[in-house]
Coordinates of C-alpha atoms and ligand atoms in Angstrom, one line a residue:
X27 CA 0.0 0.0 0.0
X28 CA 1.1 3.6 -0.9
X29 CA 0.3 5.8 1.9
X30 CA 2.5 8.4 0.4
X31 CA 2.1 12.4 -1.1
X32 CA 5.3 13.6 -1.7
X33 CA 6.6 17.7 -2.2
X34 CA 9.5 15.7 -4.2
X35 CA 8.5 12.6 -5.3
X36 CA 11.5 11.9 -7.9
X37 CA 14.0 12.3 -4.9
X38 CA 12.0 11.0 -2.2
X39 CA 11.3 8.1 -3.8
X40 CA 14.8 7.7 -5.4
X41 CA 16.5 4.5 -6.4
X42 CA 19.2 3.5 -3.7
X43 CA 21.8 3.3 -6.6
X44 CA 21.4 6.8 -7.5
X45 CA 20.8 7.9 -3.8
X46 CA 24.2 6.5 -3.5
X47 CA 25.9 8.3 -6.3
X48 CA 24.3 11.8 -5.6
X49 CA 25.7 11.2 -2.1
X50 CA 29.2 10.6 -3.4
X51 CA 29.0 13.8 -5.9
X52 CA 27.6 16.1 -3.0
X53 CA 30.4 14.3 -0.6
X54 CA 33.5 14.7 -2.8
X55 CA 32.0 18.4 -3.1
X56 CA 31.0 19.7 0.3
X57 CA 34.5 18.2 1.5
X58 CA 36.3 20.2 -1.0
X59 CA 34.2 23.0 -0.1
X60 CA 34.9 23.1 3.5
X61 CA 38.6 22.7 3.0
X62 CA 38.9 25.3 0.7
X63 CA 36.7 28.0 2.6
X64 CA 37.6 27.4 6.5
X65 CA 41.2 27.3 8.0
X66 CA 40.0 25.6 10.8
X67 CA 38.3 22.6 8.7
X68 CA 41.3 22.6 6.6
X69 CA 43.9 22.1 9.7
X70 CA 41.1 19.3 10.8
X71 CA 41.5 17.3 7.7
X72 CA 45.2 17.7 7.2
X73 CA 45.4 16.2 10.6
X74 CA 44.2 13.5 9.5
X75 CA 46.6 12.8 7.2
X76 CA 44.3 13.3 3.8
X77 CA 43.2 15.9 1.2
X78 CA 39.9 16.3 -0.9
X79 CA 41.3 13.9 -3.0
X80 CA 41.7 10.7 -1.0
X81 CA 37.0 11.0 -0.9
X82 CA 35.6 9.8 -3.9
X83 CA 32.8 8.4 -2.3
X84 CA 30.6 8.1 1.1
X85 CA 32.4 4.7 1.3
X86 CA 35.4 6.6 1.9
X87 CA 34.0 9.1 4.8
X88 CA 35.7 7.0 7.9
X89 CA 38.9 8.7 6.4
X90 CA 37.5 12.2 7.4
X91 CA 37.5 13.8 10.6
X92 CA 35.0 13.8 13.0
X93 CA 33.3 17.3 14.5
X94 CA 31.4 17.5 18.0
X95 CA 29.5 20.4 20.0
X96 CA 33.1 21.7 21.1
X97 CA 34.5 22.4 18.0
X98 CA 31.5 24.4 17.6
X99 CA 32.0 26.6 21.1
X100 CA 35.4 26.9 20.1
X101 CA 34.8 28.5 17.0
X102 CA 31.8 30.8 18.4
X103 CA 30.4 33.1 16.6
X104 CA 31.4 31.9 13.0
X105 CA 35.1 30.1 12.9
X106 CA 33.4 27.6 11.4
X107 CA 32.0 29.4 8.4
X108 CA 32.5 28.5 5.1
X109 CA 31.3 31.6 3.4
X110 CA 31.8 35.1 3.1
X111 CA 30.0 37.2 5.9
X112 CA 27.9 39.4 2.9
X113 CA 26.8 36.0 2.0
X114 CA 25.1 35.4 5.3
X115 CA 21.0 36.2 5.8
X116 CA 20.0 34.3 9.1
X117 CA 21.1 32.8 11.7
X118 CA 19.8 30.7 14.8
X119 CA 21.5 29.5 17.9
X120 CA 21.5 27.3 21.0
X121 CA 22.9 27.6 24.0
X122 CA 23.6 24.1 25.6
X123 CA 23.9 22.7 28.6
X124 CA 27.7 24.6 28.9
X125 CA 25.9 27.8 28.2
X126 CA 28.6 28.7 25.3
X127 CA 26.3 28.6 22.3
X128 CA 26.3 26.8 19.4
X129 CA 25.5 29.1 16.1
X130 CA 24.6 28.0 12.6
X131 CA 24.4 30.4 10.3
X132 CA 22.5 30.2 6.8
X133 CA 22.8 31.4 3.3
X134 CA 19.8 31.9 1.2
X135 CA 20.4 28.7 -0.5
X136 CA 20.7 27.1 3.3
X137 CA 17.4 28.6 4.2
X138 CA 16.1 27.1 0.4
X139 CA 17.7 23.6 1.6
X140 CA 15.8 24.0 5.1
X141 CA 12.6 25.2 3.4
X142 CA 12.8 21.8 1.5
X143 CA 13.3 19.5 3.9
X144 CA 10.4 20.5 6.3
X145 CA 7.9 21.2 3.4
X146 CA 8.5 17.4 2.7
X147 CA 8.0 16.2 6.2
X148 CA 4.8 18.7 6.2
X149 CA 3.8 16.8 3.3
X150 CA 4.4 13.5 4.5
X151 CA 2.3 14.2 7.7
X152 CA -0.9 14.7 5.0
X153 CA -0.8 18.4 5.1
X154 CA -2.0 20.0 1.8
X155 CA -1.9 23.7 0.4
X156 CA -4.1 26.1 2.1
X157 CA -4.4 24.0 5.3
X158 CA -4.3 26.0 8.9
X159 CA -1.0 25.4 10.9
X160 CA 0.0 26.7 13.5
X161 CA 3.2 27.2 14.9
X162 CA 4.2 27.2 18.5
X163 CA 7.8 27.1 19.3
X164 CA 9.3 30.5 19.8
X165 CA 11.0 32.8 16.7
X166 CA 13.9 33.6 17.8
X167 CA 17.4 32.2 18.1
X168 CA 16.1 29.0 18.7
X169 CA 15.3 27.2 15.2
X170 CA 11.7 25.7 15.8
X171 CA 10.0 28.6 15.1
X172 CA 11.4 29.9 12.2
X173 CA 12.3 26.7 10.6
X174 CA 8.4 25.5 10.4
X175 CA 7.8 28.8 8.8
X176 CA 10.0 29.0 6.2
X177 CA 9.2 25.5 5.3
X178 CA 5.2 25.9 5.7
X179 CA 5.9 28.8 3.4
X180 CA 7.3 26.5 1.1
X181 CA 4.9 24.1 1.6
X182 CA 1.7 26.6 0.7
X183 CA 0.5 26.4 4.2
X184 CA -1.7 29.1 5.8
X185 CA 0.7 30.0 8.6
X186 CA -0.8 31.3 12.2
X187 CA 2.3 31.8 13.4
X188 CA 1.7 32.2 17.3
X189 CA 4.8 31.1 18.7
X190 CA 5.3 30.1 22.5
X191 CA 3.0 30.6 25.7
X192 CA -0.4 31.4 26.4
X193 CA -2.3 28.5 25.9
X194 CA -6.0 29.3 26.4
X195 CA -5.4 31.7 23.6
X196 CA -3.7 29.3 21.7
X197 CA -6.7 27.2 21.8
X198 CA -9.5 30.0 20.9
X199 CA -6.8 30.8 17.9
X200 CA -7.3 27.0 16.8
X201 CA -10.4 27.3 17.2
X202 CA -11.1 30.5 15.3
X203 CA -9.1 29.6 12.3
X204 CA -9.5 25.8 12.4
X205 CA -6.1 24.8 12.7
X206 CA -5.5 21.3 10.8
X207 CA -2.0 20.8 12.0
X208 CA -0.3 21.8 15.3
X209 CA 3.3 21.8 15.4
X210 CA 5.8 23.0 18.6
X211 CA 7.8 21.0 21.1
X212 CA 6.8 18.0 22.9
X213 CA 6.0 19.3 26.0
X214 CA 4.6 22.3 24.4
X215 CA 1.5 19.4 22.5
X216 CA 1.4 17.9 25.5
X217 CA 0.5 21.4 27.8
X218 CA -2.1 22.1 24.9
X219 CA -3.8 18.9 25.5
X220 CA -3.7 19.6 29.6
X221 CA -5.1 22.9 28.8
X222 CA -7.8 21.9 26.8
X223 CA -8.9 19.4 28.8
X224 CA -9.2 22.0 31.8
X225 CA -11.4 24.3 29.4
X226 CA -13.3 21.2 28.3
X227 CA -12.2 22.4 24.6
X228 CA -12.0 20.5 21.8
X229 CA -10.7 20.9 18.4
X230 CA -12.6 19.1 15.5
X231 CA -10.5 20.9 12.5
X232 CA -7.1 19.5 13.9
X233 CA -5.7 16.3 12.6
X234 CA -2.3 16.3 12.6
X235 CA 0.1 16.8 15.6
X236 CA 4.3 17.6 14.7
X237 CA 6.0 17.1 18.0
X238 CA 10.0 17.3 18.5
X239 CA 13.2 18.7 20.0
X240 CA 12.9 16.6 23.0
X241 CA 12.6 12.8 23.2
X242 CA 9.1 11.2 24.0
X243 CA 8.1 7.2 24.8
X244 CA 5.4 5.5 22.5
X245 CA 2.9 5.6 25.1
X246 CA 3.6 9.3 25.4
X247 CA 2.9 9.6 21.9
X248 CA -0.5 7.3 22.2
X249 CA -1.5 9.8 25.2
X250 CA -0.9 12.8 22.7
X251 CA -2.8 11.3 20.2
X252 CA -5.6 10.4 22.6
X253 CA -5.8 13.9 24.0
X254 CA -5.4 16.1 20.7
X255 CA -7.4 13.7 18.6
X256 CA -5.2 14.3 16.2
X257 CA -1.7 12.0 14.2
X258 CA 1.4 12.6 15.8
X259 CA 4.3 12.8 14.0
X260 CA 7.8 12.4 15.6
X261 CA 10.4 15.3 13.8
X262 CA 14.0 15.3 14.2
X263 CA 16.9 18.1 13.6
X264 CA 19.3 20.6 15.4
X265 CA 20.6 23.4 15.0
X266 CA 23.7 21.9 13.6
X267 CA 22.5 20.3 10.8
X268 CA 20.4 23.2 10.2
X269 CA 17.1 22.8 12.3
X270 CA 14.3 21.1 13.3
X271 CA 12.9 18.8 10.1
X272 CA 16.4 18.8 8.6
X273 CA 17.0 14.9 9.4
X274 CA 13.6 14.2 8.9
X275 CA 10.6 12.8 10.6
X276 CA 8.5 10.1 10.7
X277 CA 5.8 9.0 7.7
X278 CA 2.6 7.6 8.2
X279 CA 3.6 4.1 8.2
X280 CA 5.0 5.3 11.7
X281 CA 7.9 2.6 11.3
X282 CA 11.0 5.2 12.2
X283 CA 12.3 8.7 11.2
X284 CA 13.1 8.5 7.6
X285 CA 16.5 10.6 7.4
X286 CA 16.9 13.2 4.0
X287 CA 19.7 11.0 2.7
X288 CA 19.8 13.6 -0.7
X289 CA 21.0 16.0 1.9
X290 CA 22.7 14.1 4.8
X291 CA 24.8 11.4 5.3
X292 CA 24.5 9.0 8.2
X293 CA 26.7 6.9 10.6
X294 CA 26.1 5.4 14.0
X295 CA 29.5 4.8 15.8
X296 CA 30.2 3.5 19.4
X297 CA 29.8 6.6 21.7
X298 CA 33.6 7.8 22.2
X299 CA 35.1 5.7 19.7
X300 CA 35.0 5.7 15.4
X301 CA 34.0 2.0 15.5
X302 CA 31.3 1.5 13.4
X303 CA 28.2 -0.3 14.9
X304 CA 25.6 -2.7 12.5
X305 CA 22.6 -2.0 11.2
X306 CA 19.8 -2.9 14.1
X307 CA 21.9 -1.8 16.7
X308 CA 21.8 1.7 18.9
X309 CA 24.8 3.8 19.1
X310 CA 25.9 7.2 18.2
X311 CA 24.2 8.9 15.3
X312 CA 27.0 10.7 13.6
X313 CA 25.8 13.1 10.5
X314 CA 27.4 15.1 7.4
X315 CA 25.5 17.5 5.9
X316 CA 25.9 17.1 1.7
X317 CA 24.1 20.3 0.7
X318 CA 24.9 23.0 2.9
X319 CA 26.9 26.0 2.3
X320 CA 27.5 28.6 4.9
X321 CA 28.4 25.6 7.9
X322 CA 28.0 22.1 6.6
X323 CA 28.9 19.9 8.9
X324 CA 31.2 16.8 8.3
X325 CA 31.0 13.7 10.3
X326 CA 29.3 15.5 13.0
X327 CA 29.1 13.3 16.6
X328 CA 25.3 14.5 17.5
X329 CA 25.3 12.7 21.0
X330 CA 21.6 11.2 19.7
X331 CA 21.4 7.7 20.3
X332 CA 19.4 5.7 18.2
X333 CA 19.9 2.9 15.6
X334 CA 19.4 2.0 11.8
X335 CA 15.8 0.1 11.4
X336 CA 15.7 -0.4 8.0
X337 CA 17.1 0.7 4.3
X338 CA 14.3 -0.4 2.4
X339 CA 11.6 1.0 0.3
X340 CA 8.9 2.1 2.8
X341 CA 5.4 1.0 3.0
X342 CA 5.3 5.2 2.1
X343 CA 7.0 4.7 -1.2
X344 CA 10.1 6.6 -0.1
X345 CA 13.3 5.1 0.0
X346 CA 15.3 7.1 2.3
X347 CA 16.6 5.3 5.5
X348 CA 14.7 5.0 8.8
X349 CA 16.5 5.0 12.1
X350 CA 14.7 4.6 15.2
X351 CA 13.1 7.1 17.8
X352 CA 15.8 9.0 19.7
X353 CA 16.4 6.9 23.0
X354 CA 18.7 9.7 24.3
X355 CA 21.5 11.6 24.6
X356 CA 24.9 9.8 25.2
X357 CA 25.4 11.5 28.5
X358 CA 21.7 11.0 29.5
X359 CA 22.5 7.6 30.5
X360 CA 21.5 6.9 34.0
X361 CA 23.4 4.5 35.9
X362 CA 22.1 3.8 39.5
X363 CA 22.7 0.5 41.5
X364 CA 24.4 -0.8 39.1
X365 CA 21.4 -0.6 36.4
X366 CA 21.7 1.5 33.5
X367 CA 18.7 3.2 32.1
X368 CA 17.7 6.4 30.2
X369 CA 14.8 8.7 31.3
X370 CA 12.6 7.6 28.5
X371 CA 12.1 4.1 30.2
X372 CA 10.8 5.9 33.1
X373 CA 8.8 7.6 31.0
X374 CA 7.6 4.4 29.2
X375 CA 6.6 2.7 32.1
X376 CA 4.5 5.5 34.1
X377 CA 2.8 6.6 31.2
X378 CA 1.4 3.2 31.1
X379 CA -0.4 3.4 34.7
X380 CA -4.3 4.8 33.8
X381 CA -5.0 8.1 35.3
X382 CA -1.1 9.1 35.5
X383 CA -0.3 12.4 34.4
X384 CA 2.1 13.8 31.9
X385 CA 4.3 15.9 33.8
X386 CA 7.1 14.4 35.7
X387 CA 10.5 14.1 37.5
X388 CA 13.3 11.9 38.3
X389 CA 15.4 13.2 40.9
X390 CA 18.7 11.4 41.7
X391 CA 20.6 11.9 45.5
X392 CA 23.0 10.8 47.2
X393 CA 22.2 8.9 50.4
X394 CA 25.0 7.7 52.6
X395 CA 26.6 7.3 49.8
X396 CA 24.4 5.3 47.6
X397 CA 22.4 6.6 45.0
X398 CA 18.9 6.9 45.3
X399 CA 16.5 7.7 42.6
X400 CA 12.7 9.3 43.5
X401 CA 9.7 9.6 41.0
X402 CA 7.8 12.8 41.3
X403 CA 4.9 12.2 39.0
X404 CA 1.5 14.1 38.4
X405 CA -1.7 11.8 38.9
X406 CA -4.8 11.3 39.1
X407 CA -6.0 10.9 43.2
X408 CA -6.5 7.3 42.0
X409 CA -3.0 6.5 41.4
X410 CA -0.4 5.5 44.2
X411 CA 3.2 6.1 45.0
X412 CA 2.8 2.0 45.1
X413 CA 1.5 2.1 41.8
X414 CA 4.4 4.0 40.7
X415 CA 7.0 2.1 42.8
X416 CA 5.6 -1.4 41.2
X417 CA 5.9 -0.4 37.5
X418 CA 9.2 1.1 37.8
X419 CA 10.8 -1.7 39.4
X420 CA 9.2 -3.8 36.3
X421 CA 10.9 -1.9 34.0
X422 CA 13.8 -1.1 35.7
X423 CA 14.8 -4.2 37.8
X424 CA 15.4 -1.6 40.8
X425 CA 12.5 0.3 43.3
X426 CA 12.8 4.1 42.9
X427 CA 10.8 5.8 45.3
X428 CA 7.3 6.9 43.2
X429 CA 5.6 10.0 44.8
X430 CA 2.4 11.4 43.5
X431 CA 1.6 14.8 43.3
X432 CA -2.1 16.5 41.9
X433 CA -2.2 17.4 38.7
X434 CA -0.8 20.6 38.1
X435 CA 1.7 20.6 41.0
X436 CA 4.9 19.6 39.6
X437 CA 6.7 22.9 38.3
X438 CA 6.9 23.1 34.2
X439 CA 9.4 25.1 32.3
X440 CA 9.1 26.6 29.0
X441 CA 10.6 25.2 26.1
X442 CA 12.2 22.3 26.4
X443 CA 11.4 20.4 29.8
X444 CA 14.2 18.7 32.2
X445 CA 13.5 15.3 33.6
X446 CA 16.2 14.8 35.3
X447 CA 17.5 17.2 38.6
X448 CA 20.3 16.0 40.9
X449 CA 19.9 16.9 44.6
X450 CA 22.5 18.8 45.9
X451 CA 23.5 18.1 50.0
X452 CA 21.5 21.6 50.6
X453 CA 18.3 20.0 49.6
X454 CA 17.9 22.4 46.2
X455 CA 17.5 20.8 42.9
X456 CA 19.6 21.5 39.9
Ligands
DLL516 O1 15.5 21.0 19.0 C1 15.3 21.3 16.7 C2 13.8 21.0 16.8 C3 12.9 22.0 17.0 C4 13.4 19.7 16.5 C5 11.6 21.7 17.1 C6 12.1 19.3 16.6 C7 11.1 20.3 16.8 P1 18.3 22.0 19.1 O2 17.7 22.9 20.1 O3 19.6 22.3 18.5 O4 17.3 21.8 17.9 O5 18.3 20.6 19.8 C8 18.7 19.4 19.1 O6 17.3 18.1 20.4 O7 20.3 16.7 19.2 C9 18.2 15.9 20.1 O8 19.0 15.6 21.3 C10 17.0 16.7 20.5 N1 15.9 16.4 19.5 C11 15.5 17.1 18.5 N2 14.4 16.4 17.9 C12 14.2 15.3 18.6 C13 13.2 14.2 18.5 C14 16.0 21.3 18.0 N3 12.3 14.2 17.5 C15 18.6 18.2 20.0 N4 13.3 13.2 19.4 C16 19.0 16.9 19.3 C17 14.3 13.3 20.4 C18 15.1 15.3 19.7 N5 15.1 14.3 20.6

């Protein structure tokens, strides 16, 4: 079955043969590009021992160097840009857990490239010309925002561009214009759908939900789409690569992201090493961007984990590779008691107690010197800390403490939300 409308069917759809050999062209290019246009990506590849020359194709890219967040502080604002400064007309930023941001700036053919990438996912999701969308990440330095714009633009959506906060008017604004597709950060969909349940709102004109920047469980996803009523789609990007719907998103056959591969090459490696790891297996997801100009990056170690699920034709028609859900960040790896788990288990587990809430905490302390990790977790006045405590130690093979707060309790941040706080000695969180 062909579930698929495509804004580019010839390359979506493309035959892995010539995938391959448009890869290689855009490799063998971008590599020369970067070494003739940046000192600092020049002294990186000569390091290594090689020059343009030695990549004739993506089978050669273990040759190259590999780039990581730091390169990027180092090099703030633009050491690590590959055109002239006239030739720059936007940029967007993030600032990182160091707080030394990371920039990527864009050329009007970058901001064409970005434009394309999300007007396909938009597409993919089963969004059409003329349909409502709004947008509710911030525009700003952050690259949500104006990265759905410019590629609903492309896409011949009719934009309500209302960007972050205020949710009750958010939903009258949904309302009023009949907003088919909703897009914004995960915990941004899921405070709509708490909000709307307190006004007793619904939405009948939205169908579509495009939720990203932060990882989210399958049952989160199944509450999302309970609540909205509407498809949720799971996009992928960062401001490295250019932005959110850069790498891609999931299609409609819901069986993994499907990656641009016309635009970026991908790798998963052992975290901290160059090994490569098989197909099927999680590790590192390590990307080079083929198509950018003003900062494409080569062989860049994203600190995503995730893993290859499949190279072949989708039930969607496209051909493009699917890699699984983001399971984490490398350094989000909890290890406590000996067990080692990532925050999305937790989340997997307590999403699937009825009546649990969506909002949540895992707090980690020290305790006589053993680590003890508590559950804070919004419920239902149904729901026990026991509930809690039993699930967790089903998925995790350990007891954190589970404690149960009303709904609405537990503090929420904008943007992106953090799970995970550390207890200092003092008692305060960070
Ligand atoms: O978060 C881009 C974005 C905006 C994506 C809006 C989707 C929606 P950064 O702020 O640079 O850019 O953060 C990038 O966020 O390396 C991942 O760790 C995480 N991330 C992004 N999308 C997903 C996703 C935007 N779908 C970092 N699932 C990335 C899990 C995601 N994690």
């Amino acid at each position: 079955m062909n579930t698929g409308e495509y804004f580019q069917e010839s390359l979506e759809t493309i035959s892995p043969n010539a995938l391959q050999a448009m890869q290689s062209e855009r490799l063998r290019n971008i590599v020369r590009h970067v070494y003739e246009q940046n000192e600092v990506m020049r002294n990186q590849i000569q390091q290594r021992g090689i020059d343009p020359e030695n990549i004739q194709s993506v089978e050669d890219i273990s040759a190259l160097p590999l780039m990581n967040k730091d390169l990027f502080r180092q090099c703030y604002p633009l050491g690590l840009c590959c055109t002239a400064p006239s030739q720059l007309v936007e940029m967007h930023m993030s600032s990182g857990s160091t707080g030394t941001p990371v920039v990527m700036p864009y050329t009007t053919a970058d901001l064409e490239q970005w434009a394309e990438c999300m007007a396909r996912c938009y597409r993919m999701a089963g969004a059409r010309p003329g349909d409502p969308i709004q947008i509710t990440p911030s525009f700003g330095l952050f690259n949500g925002g104006f990265g759905m714009y410019h590629g609903a633009r492309a896409a011949g959506l009719f934009i309500i561009p209302t960007g972050a906060g205020n949710t009750p008017r958010q939903i009258k604004l949904a309302k009023d214009f009949g907003t088919r597709i909703l897009t914004g950060v995960v915990s941004y969909g899921i405070r709509v759908m708490e909000v709307m349940q307190e006004m007793h709102e619904q939405l009948p004109s939205l169908k579509i939900g495009i939720f990203g920047a932060e990882v989210f469980s399958d049952s989160m996803k199944k509450k999302i789409t309970n609540g909205l009523c509407v498809e949720v789609f799971d996009i992928y990007g960062m401001t490295e690569t250019g932005g959110v719907g850069t790498l891609g998103m999931d299609c409609k056959a819901h069986n993994g992201i499907h990656i641009w591969e016309d635009h970026y090459f991908v790798e998963i490696l052992k975290p901290g090493s160059e090994e490569p790891i098989p197909d099927g297996q999680q590790g590192e997801l390590v990307v080079t961007s083929l198509t950018r100009q003003a900062l494409p990056v080569i062989r860049f170690r994203t600190g995503d984990l995730t893993c290859i699920l499949s190279r072949k034709t989708c039930d969607c028609g496209r051909t493009h590779v699917r890699v699984a859900p983001i399971t984490g960040r490398v350094d989000d790896m909890l290890i406590v008691k000996g067990v080692n788990f990532f925050p999305k288990q937790i989340e997997q587990a307590l999403m699937q107690i009825p009546g649990i809430g969506t909002n949540y905490q895992i707090i980690i302390e020290e305790i006589e010197g053993i680590q003890e990790v508590t559950v804070n977790v919004e419920a239902e006045s149904s729901v026990t800390g026991f509930m809690v405590e039993k699930v967790l130690k089903e998925a995790l093979g350990f007891s954190p403490k589970g404690d149960v707060y009303p709904i609405g309790k537990l503090p929420r941040q904008p943007g992106k939300a953090q799970r995970v706080f550390y207890r200092a000695k003092d008692g305060t969180l960070r």
